[in-house]
């Protein structure tokens, strides 16, 4: 989804490497190697972009990666590394397309900023002024929510609330998703705290279409991609795959990296939707760092609105990292409009992450240094990207270097080991000899949630199969865990989203409700099982 803070890293062996630079050398324009940081026992390898990326690919087992670096208006690097698809030799180059998922949110924010420049809307307009049918769960929130609120993750919705309306691929239309927002219960009061969401960016995309008289993708192409000469970039997966130079998605299946099918999410445009290359994303970063100006001096977004995008709107909680990563702890953290904001080594950073099935990406800019870094990958591994962008940042900011690649690899391995141990303890503590309160057939039937709709549990041969009615890939077998709790094991094993399915009974032993929760803490938050509350659908009466 995804997503701003991806959770689980993926690993596999790097098979090949290819470089396609827009500069003479990807390393020539960077400062000389720095000395190792105090307290680091082993020497820190000298900075070398190509060597560092190769090391990241191998260490974190990522098949392919594209890296763009811009500095002072120049493209220092727009390179490809590794392969587009595991098992094939075709290399990634600077023009290979990747899905960038939630890094699309910045394009949505920029398109709205252009409408503000045009006087067609204001950031603090009520949403209902532009979408009269818009409705949240709370009528007060419906009336006071502004266009700005759509972009700032302070609506009161919980983390990823409602994402199952589009993730994984569903049959809901964009309009259906927006209409069902009114049934998603808030987790906190309005504007009380930060909680990342996707659905309100879908609403923002709808406003762009409504005010422009054409689809979101057409507006983004006409007003952003074409002026920036981002000719390779597409606004749909189908358009990307109509070409020849695109990357395949990869996920882990039983701890082994595999090619998986792309996630079709055209109903979530505004939150996601952009597919781009290192070459094109470099142009995007340079425009933003140049305060909305193109190379020829023409202004496509006013400097005032660029400043608005990079102004903190919602404070974010600062978490203390493990001691080896202590230097990455910011002094401030917040969300602007389509960008998260923080500091590092005394400089302000505007950045975002993106996650969809098989793709992770990061776009990071240091405005006062006119420095931009984009990392696009065809695997699900956020530590791989973090290790590389801290490495690049240290080099360009001329600060003592750390061996971030080793440090992040160690932290990833330790965290995964800890999660496996937690699951093992949870399984060992279950009441293994307990039985369900009812015959298994009594749990079968249809269940309905207010915002998602229906799921079914049916007997198929000797198995009980759960199916989500509007999500073809959410189909899995139920196995008993303890008492009236089962685990659904999804047929699509790359989801890493097996979930507990728990039933509560009425006094007469009929089923009152069914709830779900992920088994693993590594499950992506867009598998929003926790916000579902299913009630049995009464069977029609027969005469």
PDB file of N, CA and C in Angstrom, residues 449-517:
ATOM      1  N   UNK A 449     -19.570  -7.378   7.246  1.00  0.00           N
ATOM      2  CA  UNK A 449     -19.009  -6.231   7.964  1.00  0.00           C
ATOM      3  C   UNK A 449     -19.588  -4.958   7.370  1.00  0.00           C
ATOM      4  N   UNK A 450     -19.774  -3.925   8.212  1.00  0.00           N
ATOM      5  CA  UNK A 450     -20.460  -2.709   7.762  1.00  0.00           C
ATOM      6  C   UNK A 450     -19.761  -2.030   6.596  1.00  0.00           C
ATOM      7  N   UNK A 451     -18.420  -1.969   6.602  1.00  0.00           N
ATOM      8  CA  UNK A 451     -17.750  -1.242   5.524  1.00  0.00           C
ATOM      9  C   UNK A 451     -17.179  -2.143   4.443  1.00  0.00           C
ATOM     10  N   UNK A 452     -16.747  -3.339   4.793  1.00  0.00           N
ATOM     11  CA  UNK A 452     -16.211  -4.203   3.738  1.00  0.00           C
ATOM     12  C   UNK A 452     -17.313  -4.913   2.968  1.00  0.00           C
ATOM     13  N   UNK A 453     -18.244  -5.508   3.693  1.00  0.00           N
ATOM     14  CA  UNK A 453     -19.266  -6.323   3.037  1.00  0.00           C
ATOM     15  C   UNK A 453     -19.149  -7.762   3.495  1.00  0.00           C
ATOM     16  N   UNK A 454     -19.313  -8.706   2.577  1.00  0.00           N
ATOM     17  CA  UNK A 454     -19.483 -10.104   2.960  1.00  0.00           C
ATOM     18  C   UNK A 454     -18.237 -10.961   2.771  1.00  0.00           C
ATOM     19  N   UNK A 455     -18.100 -11.925   3.677  1.00  0.00           N
ATOM     20  CA  UNK A 455     -17.174 -13.030   3.507  1.00  0.00           C
ATOM     21  C   UNK A 455     -17.976 -14.310   3.730  1.00  0.00           C
ATOM     22  N   UNK A 456     -17.437 -15.413   3.250  1.00  0.00           N
ATOM     23  CA  UNK A 456     -18.129 -16.686   3.440  1.00  0.00           C
ATOM     24  C   UNK A 456     -17.170 -17.727   3.975  1.00  0.00           C
ATOM     25  N   UNK A 457     -17.719 -18.673   4.698  1.00  0.00           N
ATOM     26  CA  UNK A 457     -16.981 -19.857   5.137  1.00  0.00           C
ATOM     27  C   UNK A 457     -17.773 -21.053   4.633  1.00  0.00           C
ATOM     28  N   UNK A 458     -17.156 -21.869   3.795  1.00  0.00           N
ATOM     29  CA  UNK A 458     -17.827 -23.002   3.179  1.00  0.00           C
ATOM     30  C   UNK A 458     -16.970 -24.260   3.288  1.00  0.00           C
ATOM     31  N   UNK A 459     -17.642 -25.391   3.384  1.00  0.00           N
ATOM     32  CA  UNK A 459     -16.973 -26.686   3.350  1.00  0.00           C
ATOM     33  C   UNK A 459     -16.671 -27.049   1.903  1.00  0.00           C
ATOM     34  N   UNK A 460     -15.412 -27.357   1.616  1.00  0.00           N
ATOM     35  CA  UNK A 460     -15.003 -27.829   0.296  1.00  0.00           C
ATOM     36  C   UNK A 460     -14.160 -29.077   0.485  1.00  0.00           C
ATOM     37  N   UNK A 461     -14.788 -30.234   0.237  1.00  0.00           N
ATOM     38  CA  UNK A 461     -14.121 -31.497   0.542  1.00  0.00           C
ATOM     39  C   UNK A 461     -13.955 -31.632   2.037  1.00  0.00           C
ATOM     40  N   UNK A 462     -12.726 -31.782   2.478  1.00  0.00           N
ATOM     41  CA  UNK A 462     -12.453 -31.914   3.918  1.00  0.00           C
ATOM     42  C   UNK A 462     -11.953 -30.603   4.520  1.00  0.00           C
ATOM     43  N   UNK A 463     -12.021 -29.526   3.753  1.00  0.00           N
ATOM     44  CA  UNK A 463     -11.495 -28.246   4.214  1.00  0.00           C
ATOM     45  C   UNK A 463     -12.620 -27.231   4.399  1.00  0.00           C
ATOM     46  N   UNK A 464     -12.392 -26.284   5.313  1.00  0.00           N
ATOM     47  CA  UNK A 464     -13.264 -25.117   5.439  1.00  0.00           C
ATOM     48  C   UNK A 464     -12.533 -23.923   4.845  1.00  0.00           C
ATOM     49  N   UNK A 465     -13.162 -23.295   3.854  1.00  0.00           N
ATOM     50  CA  UNK A 465     -12.513 -22.223   3.100  1.00  0.00           C
ATOM     51  C   UNK A 465     -13.203 -20.901   3.386  1.00  0.00           C
ATOM     52  N   UNK A 466     -12.385 -19.895   3.744  1.00  0.00           N
ATOM     53  CA  UNK A 466     -12.890 -18.526   3.908  1.00  0.00           C
ATOM     54  C   UNK A 466     -12.615 -17.749   2.629  1.00  0.00           C
ATOM     55  N   UNK A 467     -13.607 -16.986   2.173  1.00  0.00           N
ATOM     56  CA  UNK A 467     -13.450 -16.147   0.986  1.00  0.00           C
ATOM     57  C   UNK A 467     -14.006 -14.751   1.256  1.00  0.00           C
ATOM     58  N   UNK A 468     -13.251 -13.728   0.862  1.00  0.00           N
ATOM     59  CA  UNK A 468     -13.727 -12.353   0.873  1.00  0.00           C
ATOM     60  C   UNK A 468     -14.410 -12.091  -0.456  1.00  0.00           C
ATOM     61  N   UNK A 469     -15.684 -11.669  -0.417  1.00  0.00           N
ATOM     62  CA  UNK A 469     -16.516 -11.628  -1.619  1.00  0.00           C
ATOM     63  C   UNK A 469     -15.988 -10.691  -2.693  1.00  0.00           C
ATOM     64  N   UNK A 470     -15.325  -9.604  -2.319  1.00  0.00           N
ATOM     65  CA  UNK A 470     -14.886  -8.604  -3.297  1.00  0.00           C
ATOM     66  C   UNK A 470     -13.368  -8.622  -3.498  1.00  0.00           C
ATOM     67  N   UNK A 471     -12.692  -9.606  -2.905  1.00  0.00           N
ATOM     68  CA  UNK A 471     -11.228  -9.682  -2.992  1.00  0.00           C
ATOM     69  C   UNK A 471     -10.844 -11.092  -3.417  1.00  0.00           C
ATOM     70  N   UNK A 472     -10.690 -11.343  -4.705  1.00  0.00           N
ATOM     71  CA  UNK A 472     -10.475 -12.709  -5.194  1.00  0.00           C
ATOM     72  C   UNK A 472      -9.306 -13.445  -4.550  1.00  0.00           C
ATOM     73  N   UNK A 473      -8.236 -12.732  -4.211  1.00  0.00           N
ATOM     74  CA  UNK A 473      -7.055 -13.408  -3.677  1.00  0.00           C
ATOM     75  C   UNK A 473      -7.127 -13.689  -2.181  1.00  0.00           C
ATOM     76  N   UNK A 474      -8.123 -13.129  -1.487  1.00  0.00           N
ATOM     77  CA  UNK A 474      -8.277 -13.441  -0.066  1.00  0.00           C
ATOM     78  C   UNK A 474      -9.162 -14.680   0.070  1.00  0.00           C
ATOM     79  N   UNK A 475      -8.531 -15.802  -0.142  1.00  0.00           N
ATOM     80  CA  UNK A 475      -9.162 -17.113  -0.038  1.00  0.00           C
ATOM     81  C   UNK A 475      -8.191 -18.021   0.701  1.00  0.00           C
ATOM     82  N   UNK A 476      -8.666 -18.652   1.756  1.00  0.00           N
ATOM     83  CA  UNK A 476      -7.755 -19.494   2.518  1.00  0.00           C
ATOM     84  C   UNK A 476      -8.461 -20.527   3.363  1.00  0.00           C
ATOM     85  N   UNK A 477      -7.682 -21.496   3.826  1.00  0.00           N
ATOM     86  CA  UNK A 477      -8.207 -22.606   4.616  1.00  0.00           C
ATOM     87  C   UNK A 477      -8.159 -22.276   6.104  1.00  0.00           C
ATOM     88  N   UNK A 478      -9.236 -22.610   6.814  1.00  0.00           N
ATOM     89  CA  UNK A 478      -9.281 -22.430   8.261  1.00  0.00           C
ATOM     90  C   UNK A 478      -8.718 -23.655   8.951  1.00  0.00           C
ATOM     91  N   UNK A 479      -7.883 -23.415   9.954  1.00  0.00           N
ATOM     92  CA  UNK A 479      -7.419 -24.499  10.807  1.00  0.00           C
ATOM     93  C   UNK A 479      -7.654 -24.099  12.254  1.00  0.00           C
ATOM     94  N   UNK A 480      -8.001 -25.044  13.085  1.00  0.00           N
ATOM     95  CA  UNK A 480      -8.322 -24.726  14.472  1.00  0.00           C
ATOM     96  C   UNK A 480      -7.072 -24.343  15.237  1.00  0.00           C
ATOM     97  N   UNK A 481      -7.173 -23.268  16.034  1.00  0.00           N
ATOM     98  CA  UNK A 481      -6.056 -22.817  16.865  1.00  0.00           C
ATOM     99  C   UNK A 481      -6.323 -23.168  18.332  1.00  0.00           C
ATOM    100  N   UNK A 482      -7.383 -22.629  18.891  1.00  0.00           N
ATOM    101  CA  UNK A 482      -7.808 -23.004  20.239  1.00  0.00           C
ATOM    102  C   UNK A 482      -9.221 -22.475  20.474  1.00  0.00           C
ATOM    103  N   UNK A 483      -9.983 -23.212  21.287  1.00  0.00           N
ATOM    104  CA  UNK A 483     -11.350 -22.806  21.632  1.00  0.00           C
ATOM    105  C   UNK A 483     -12.116 -22.408  20.361  1.00  0.00           C
ATOM    106  N   UNK A 484     -12.626 -21.153  20.297  1.00  0.00           N
ATOM    107  CA  UNK A 484     -13.382 -20.715  19.126  1.00  0.00           C
ATOM    108  C   UNK A 484     -12.561 -19.787  18.234  1.00  0.00           C
ATOM    109  N   UNK A 485     -11.265 -19.985  18.259  1.00  0.00           N
ATOM    110  CA  UNK A 485     -10.360 -19.227  17.396  1.00  0.00           C
ATOM    111  C   UNK A 485      -9.696 -20.165  16.399  1.00  0.00           C
ATOM    112  N   UNK A 486      -9.704 -19.728  15.145  1.00  0.00           N
ATOM    113  CA  UNK A 486      -9.075 -20.456  14.054  1.00  0.00           C
ATOM    114  C   UNK A 486      -7.996 -19.567  13.435  1.00  0.00           C
ATOM    115  N   UNK A 487      -7.193 -20.140  12.559  1.00  0.00           N
ATOM    116  CA  UNK A 487      -6.248 -19.360  11.750  1.00  0.00           C
ATOM    117  C   UNK A 487      -6.591 -19.604  10.287  1.00  0.00           C
ATOM    118  N   UNK A 488      -6.715 -18.518   9.515  1.00  0.00           N
ATOM    119  CA  UNK A 488      -6.910 -18.659   8.081  1.00  0.00           C
ATOM    120  C   UNK A 488      -5.543 -18.567   7.410  1.00  0.00           C
ATOM    121  N   UNK A 489      -5.217 -19.596   6.633  1.00  0.00           N
ATOM    122  CA  UNK A 489      -3.963 -19.655   5.884  1.00  0.00           C
ATOM    123  C   UNK A 489      -4.284 -19.314   4.430  1.00  0.00           C
ATOM    124  N   UNK A 490      -3.870 -18.127   3.997  1.00  0.00           N
ATOM    125  CA  UNK A 490      -4.238 -17.662   2.665  1.00  0.00           C
ATOM    126  C   UNK A 490      -3.554 -18.471   1.581  1.00  0.00           C
ATOM    127  N   UNK A 491      -4.284 -18.719   0.520  1.00  0.00           N
ATOM    128  CA  UNK A 491      -3.751 -19.459  -0.624  1.00  0.00           C
ATOM    129  C   UNK A 491      -2.559 -18.729  -1.227  1.00  0.00           C
ATOM    130  N   UNK A 492      -2.640 -17.408  -1.292  1.00  0.00           N
ATOM    131  CA  UNK A 492      -1.516 -16.597  -1.780  1.00  0.00           C
ATOM    132  C   UNK A 492      -0.509 -16.460  -0.649  1.00  0.00           C
ATOM    133  N   UNK A 493       0.513 -17.307  -0.662  1.00  0.00           N
ATOM    134  CA  UNK A 493       1.428 -17.390   0.471  1.00  0.00           C
ATOM    135  C   UNK A 493       2.366 -16.184   0.581  1.00  0.00           C
ATOM    136  N   UNK A 494       2.499 -15.401  -0.495  1.00  0.00           N
ATOM    137  CA  UNK A 494       3.364 -14.234  -0.431  1.00  0.00           C
ATOM    138  C   UNK A 494       2.770 -13.097   0.397  1.00  0.00           C
ATOM    139  N   UNK A 495       1.499 -13.194   0.772  1.00  0.00           N
ATOM    140  CA  UNK A 495       0.876 -12.115   1.538  1.00  0.00           C
ATOM    141  C   UNK A 495       1.500 -11.944   2.934  1.00  0.00           C
ATOM    142  N   UNK A 496       2.020 -13.022   3.511  1.00  0.00           N
ATOM    143  CA  UNK A 496       2.503 -12.974   4.903  1.00  0.00           C
ATOM    144  C   UNK A 496       1.441 -12.332   5.789  1.00  0.00           C
ATOM    145  N   UNK A 497       0.203 -12.802   5.645  1.00  0.00           N
ATOM    146  CA  UNK A 497      -0.919 -12.139   6.313  1.00  0.00           C
ATOM    147  C   UNK A 497      -1.907 -13.133   6.920  1.00  0.00           C
ATOM    148  N   UNK A 498      -1.444 -14.341   7.261  1.00  0.00           N
ATOM    149  CA  UNK A 498      -2.361 -15.270   7.914  1.00  0.00           C
ATOM    150  C   UNK A 498      -2.955 -14.588   9.145  1.00  0.00           C
ATOM    151  N   UNK A 499      -4.213 -14.909   9.437  1.00  0.00           N
ATOM    152  CA  UNK A 499      -4.919 -14.157  10.472  1.00  0.00           C
ATOM    153  C   UNK A 499      -5.712 -15.063  11.394  1.00  0.00           C
ATOM    154  N   UNK A 500      -5.798 -14.642  12.644  1.00  0.00           N
ATOM    155  CA  UNK A 500      -6.688 -15.309  13.592  1.00  0.00           C
ATOM    156  C   UNK A 500      -8.133 -14.955  13.225  1.00  0.00           C
ATOM    157  N   UNK A 501      -9.006 -15.930  13.330  1.00  0.00           N
ATOM    158  CA  UNK A 501     -10.438 -15.742  13.110  1.00  0.00           C
ATOM    159  C   UNK A 501     -11.147 -16.234  14.366  1.00  0.00           C
ATOM    160  N   UNK A 502     -11.728 -15.311  15.127  1.00  0.00           N
ATOM    161  CA  UNK A 502     -12.307 -15.650  16.427  1.00  0.00           C
ATOM    162  C   UNK A 502     -13.810 -15.404  16.423  1.00  0.00           C
ATOM    163  N   UNK A 503     -14.543 -16.351  17.004  1.00  0.00           N
ATOM    164  CA  UNK A 503     -16.001 -16.276  17.062  1.00  0.00           C
ATOM    165  C   UNK A 503     -16.454 -16.041  18.498  1.00  0.00           C
ATOM    166  N   UNK A 504     -17.435 -15.158  18.660  1.00  0.00           N
ATOM    167  CA  UNK A 504     -18.076 -14.936  19.958  1.00  0.00           C
ATOM    168  C   UNK A 504     -19.504 -15.459  19.869  1.00  0.00           C
ATOM    169  N   UNK A 505     -19.960 -16.102  20.942  1.00  0.00           N
ATOM    170  CA  UNK A 505     -21.270 -16.761  20.929  1.00  0.00           C
ATOM    171  C   UNK A 505     -22.293 -16.014  21.773  1.00  0.00           C
ATOM    172  N   UNK A 506     -23.541 -16.131  21.363  1.00  0.00           N
ATOM    173  CA  UNK A 506     -24.667 -15.662  22.161  1.00  0.00           C
ATOM    174  C   UNK A 506     -24.993 -16.693  23.244  1.00  0.00           C
ATOM    175  N   UNK A 507     -25.830 -16.325  24.253  1.00  0.00           N
ATOM    176  CA  UNK A 507     -26.201 -17.302  25.299  1.00  0.00           C
ATOM    177  C   UNK A 507     -26.854 -18.573  24.755  1.00  0.00           C
ATOM    178  N   UNK A 508     -27.510 -18.452  23.591  1.00  0.00           N
ATOM    179  CA  UNK A 508     -28.154 -19.656  23.040  1.00  0.00           C
ATOM    180  C   UNK A 508     -27.207 -20.460  22.152  1.00  0.00           C
ATOM    181  N   UNK A 509     -25.918 -20.119  22.189  1.00  0.00           N
ATOM    182  CA  UNK A 509     -24.871 -20.816  21.441  1.00  0.00           C
ATOM    183  C   UNK A 509     -24.879 -20.509  19.947  1.00  0.00           C
ATOM    184  N   UNK A 510     -25.670 -19.540  19.534  1.00  0.00           N
ATOM    185  CA  UNK A 510     -25.558 -19.060  18.155  1.00  0.00           C
ATOM    186  C   UNK A 510     -24.379 -18.087  18.079  1.00  0.00           C
ATOM    187  N   UNK A 511     -23.862 -17.858  16.877  1.00  0.00           N
ATOM    188  CA  UNK A 511     -22.703 -16.986  16.709  1.00  0.00           C
ATOM    189  C   UNK A 511     -23.147 -15.528  16.688  1.00  0.00           C
ATOM    190  N   UNK A 512     -22.556 -14.735  17.574  1.00  0.00           N
ATOM    191  CA  UNK A 512     -22.880 -13.314  17.633  1.00  0.00           C
ATOM    192  C   UNK A 512     -22.054 -12.519  16.632  1.00  0.00           C
ATOM    193  N   UNK A 513     -20.717 -12.750  16.603  1.00  0.00           N
ATOM    194  CA  UNK A 513     -19.849 -11.988  15.711  1.00  0.00           C
ATOM    195  C   UNK A 513     -18.573 -12.778  15.438  1.00  0.00           C
ATOM    196  N   UNK A 514     -17.840 -12.292  14.448  1.00  0.00           N
ATOM    197  CA  UNK A 514     -16.545 -12.856  14.090  1.00  0.00           C
ATOM    198  C   UNK A 514     -15.546 -11.711  13.946  1.00  0.00           C
ATOM    199  N   UNK A 515     -14.379 -11.865  14.565  1.00  0.00           N
ATOM    200  CA  UNK A 515     -13.328 -10.855  14.485  1.00  0.00           C
ATOM    201  C   UNK A 515     -12.063 -11.491  13.926  1.00  0.00           C
ATOM    202  N   UNK A 516     -11.170 -10.627  13.398  1.00  0.00           N
ATOM    203  CA  UNK A 516      -9.927 -11.114  12.828  1.00  0.00           C
ATOM    204  C   UNK A 516      -8.757 -10.260  13.311  1.00  0.00           C
ATOM    205  N   UNK A 517      -7.554 -10.847  13.301  1.00  0.00           N
ATOM    206  CA  UNK A 517      -6.331 -10.129  13.663  1.00  0.00           C
ATOM    207  C   UNK A 517      -5.146 -10.845  13.037  1.00  0.00           C
TER     208      UNK A 517
END
